[in-house]
């Protein structure tokens, strides 16, 4: 069971809660590999997905996760909604709230927008990525992938590389990996490091060769151009040359280091296409598989919380 009614970020989760989510996810990894993928943790519940930003993996995996657990799942087509007629986020949420959803999965371009919305509705809210702030289910699926590949989730050295400043994936991963007592090293151009990076309790370098030495995990990130106003890098060719991951740079990491990427990937910009497809090093497809299982586990746990609350109200 989770302490909070919502999942808004990794920052508010305890080490025990993270472990509980990952342990339950393992059950769903097994279920998802069976011909019959259905169970009933969300029977009778309504899940609404509201994505105000583009998404392939996150939206589809939340939808599949909900359906496999027996929920009624509705995807709001935000481009076709009244948001385009000037309705505010809160008014849209209140309208949906009146239809009694149980789980609201929200992605929004503004940091903090999902937390604001959670204050206004009665259901459980899941943050599917808010601006540059957090993307909790991504960090959880990354953690599950690492734990399965390395056999543990502590005392590992993990490099997070590229556009850290604009990445909610990096932020959520820093929280999670830090809580689980790992060493995190941020590698990328100084212009793409977040403000106050020295206070984050992580190592920072702009040199890929130095930074990758001895790491167990290499996590690559996309240049989030939609969040950049102006030039942060000289050119994509220069960027690939210095910070793009290829086999030669990876040779500095531990021989069994794994390569991760949350997607969407820009081949030839932050990662070499051949390396991304190398099943001996890259766990990018496993990350996608783990994404469905982790989202099932999180929604199952939040639904248990909702049912407990309901019981408390009835007695
Ligand atoms: C990420 C996101 O949206 O934050 N993608 C994802 O959810 N898998 C990373 C990105 O957009 O680069």
Short mmCIF file of N, CA, C and O in Angstrom, two decimals, residues 49-55 59 76 78-79 81 83-84 87-90 92-93 96 105-110 113-114 117 129:
data_model
loop_
_atom_site.label_atom_id
_atom_site.label_comp_id
_atom_site.label_asym_id
_atom_site.label_seq_id
_atom_site.Cartn_x
_atom_site.Cartn_y
_atom_site.Cartn_z
N UNK A 49 -7.02 8.75 -19.26
CA UNK A 49 -5.68 9.23 -19.63
C UNK A 49 -5.80 10.59 -20.31
O UNK A 49 -6.49 10.73 -21.31
N UNK A 50 -5.16 11.58 -19.70
CA UNK A 50 -5.18 12.95 -20.29
C UNK A 50 -3.75 13.34 -20.63
O UNK A 50 -2.97 13.65 -19.73
N UNK A 51 -3.42 13.33 -21.91
CA UNK A 51 -2.05 13.64 -22.32
C UNK A 51 -2.04 14.97 -23.09
O UNK A 51 -2.55 15.03 -24.20
N UNK A 52 -1.48 15.99 -22.46
CA UNK A 52 -1.40 17.31 -23.09
C UNK A 52 -0.10 17.48 -23.86
O UNK A 52 0.26 18.59 -24.25
N UNK A 53 0.67 16.41 -23.96
CA UNK A 53 1.95 16.42 -24.68
C UNK A 53 2.05 15.12 -25.42
O UNK A 53 1.46 14.12 -25.00
N UNK A 54 2.86 15.11 -26.49
CA UNK A 54 3.01 13.89 -27.28
C UNK A 54 3.55 12.74 -26.44
O UNK A 54 4.32 12.96 -25.50
N UNK A 55 3.13 11.53 -26.78
CA UNK A 55 3.62 10.35 -26.07
C UNK A 55 3.35 9.10 -26.91
O UNK A 55 2.28 8.98 -27.51
N UNK A 59 1.79 6.65 -22.91
CA UNK A 59 0.34 6.58 -23.04
C UNK A 59 -0.12 5.16 -23.39
O UNK A 59 -1.05 4.64 -22.78
N UNK A 76 -8.50 10.59 -23.42
CA UNK A 76 -9.01 11.88 -23.89
C UNK A 76 -8.12 12.35 -25.03
O UNK A 76 -6.90 12.39 -24.87
N UNK A 78 -6.74 15.18 -26.37
CA UNK A 78 -6.66 16.56 -25.87
C UNK A 78 -6.69 17.59 -27.00
O UNK A 78 -7.21 18.67 -26.81
N UNK A 79 -6.18 17.23 -28.18
CA UNK A 79 -6.21 18.19 -29.29
C UNK A 79 -7.65 18.49 -29.72
O UNK A 79 -7.95 19.55 -30.22
N UNK A 81 -10.20 18.41 -27.59
CA UNK A 81 -11.03 18.75 -26.43
C UNK A 81 -11.27 20.26 -26.34
O UNK A 81 -10.75 21.03 -27.14
N UNK A 83 -10.07 22.27 -24.41
CA UNK A 83 -8.85 23.03 -24.09
C UNK A 83 -8.55 23.96 -25.26
O UNK A 83 -8.16 25.11 -25.07
N UNK A 84 -8.80 23.47 -26.48
CA UNK A 84 -8.53 24.30 -27.66
C UNK A 84 -9.53 25.46 -27.76
O UNK A 84 -9.35 26.38 -28.52
N UNK A 87 -10.79 26.47 -22.50
CA UNK A 87 -11.10 25.95 -21.17
C UNK A 87 -9.79 25.69 -20.42
O UNK A 87 -8.82 25.22 -21.01
N UNK A 88 -9.77 25.98 -19.12
CA UNK A 88 -8.51 25.79 -18.38
C UNK A 88 -8.35 24.31 -18.01
O UNK A 88 -9.31 23.53 -18.03
N UNK A 89 -7.13 23.99 -17.63
CA UNK A 89 -6.82 22.63 -17.20
C UNK A 89 -7.73 22.21 -16.05
O UNK A 89 -8.28 21.11 -16.03
N UNK A 90 -7.90 23.12 -15.08
CA UNK A 90 -8.69 22.78 -13.90
C UNK A 90 -10.15 22.57 -14.26
O UNK A 90 -10.79 21.62 -13.80
N UNK A 92 -11.35 21.58 -17.12
CA UNK A 92 -11.45 20.29 -17.82
C UNK A 92 -11.40 19.16 -16.81
O UNK A 92 -12.19 18.20 -16.89
N UNK A 93 -10.49 19.26 -15.86
CA UNK A 93 -10.35 18.20 -14.85
C UNK A 93 -11.62 18.09 -14.01
O UNK A 93 -12.07 16.98 -13.70
N UNK A 96 -14.32 16.27 -15.92
CA UNK A 96 -14.09 14.82 -15.91
C UNK A 96 -14.36 14.24 -14.53
O UNK A 96 -14.92 13.16 -14.39
N UNK A 105 -4.66 9.70 -15.27
CA UNK A 105 -3.25 9.67 -15.66
C UNK A 105 -2.98 10.93 -16.49
O UNK A 105 -3.64 11.14 -17.51
N UNK A 106 -2.06 11.79 -16.02
CA UNK A 106 -1.92 13.10 -16.65
C UNK A 106 -0.49 13.40 -17.07
O UNK A 106 0.45 13.23 -16.27
N UNK A 107 -0.33 13.83 -18.31
CA UNK A 107 0.95 14.38 -18.76
C UNK A 107 0.71 15.82 -19.17
O UNK A 107 -0.27 16.12 -19.86
N UNK A 108 1.61 16.72 -18.72
CA UNK A 108 1.39 18.15 -19.00
C UNK A 108 2.74 18.85 -19.19
O UNK A 108 3.71 18.51 -18.51
N UNK A 109 2.80 19.83 -20.11
CA UNK A 109 4.09 20.52 -20.35
C UNK A 109 4.57 21.40 -19.20
O UNK A 109 5.73 21.81 -19.19
N UNK A 110 3.71 21.74 -18.23
CA UNK A 110 4.13 22.64 -17.16
C UNK A 110 4.47 21.87 -15.88
O UNK A 110 3.66 21.09 -15.38
N UNK A 113 1.87 21.20 -12.80
CA UNK A 113 0.46 21.23 -13.22
C UNK A 113 -0.29 19.99 -12.71
O UNK A 113 -1.46 20.08 -12.32
N UNK A 114 0.38 18.85 -12.68
CA UNK A 114 -0.30 17.62 -12.28
C UNK A 114 -0.62 17.64 -10.77
O UNK A 114 -1.70 17.23 -10.35
N UNK A 117 -3.62 19.85 -10.19
CA UNK A 117 -4.84 19.16 -10.57
C UNK A 117 -5.26 18.15 -9.49
O UNK A 117 -6.44 17.99 -9.18
N UNK A 129 4.39 12.60 -16.35
CA UNK A 129 5.40 13.54 -16.83
C UNK A 129 4.88 14.96 -16.80
O UNK A 129 3.92 15.26 -17.51
#
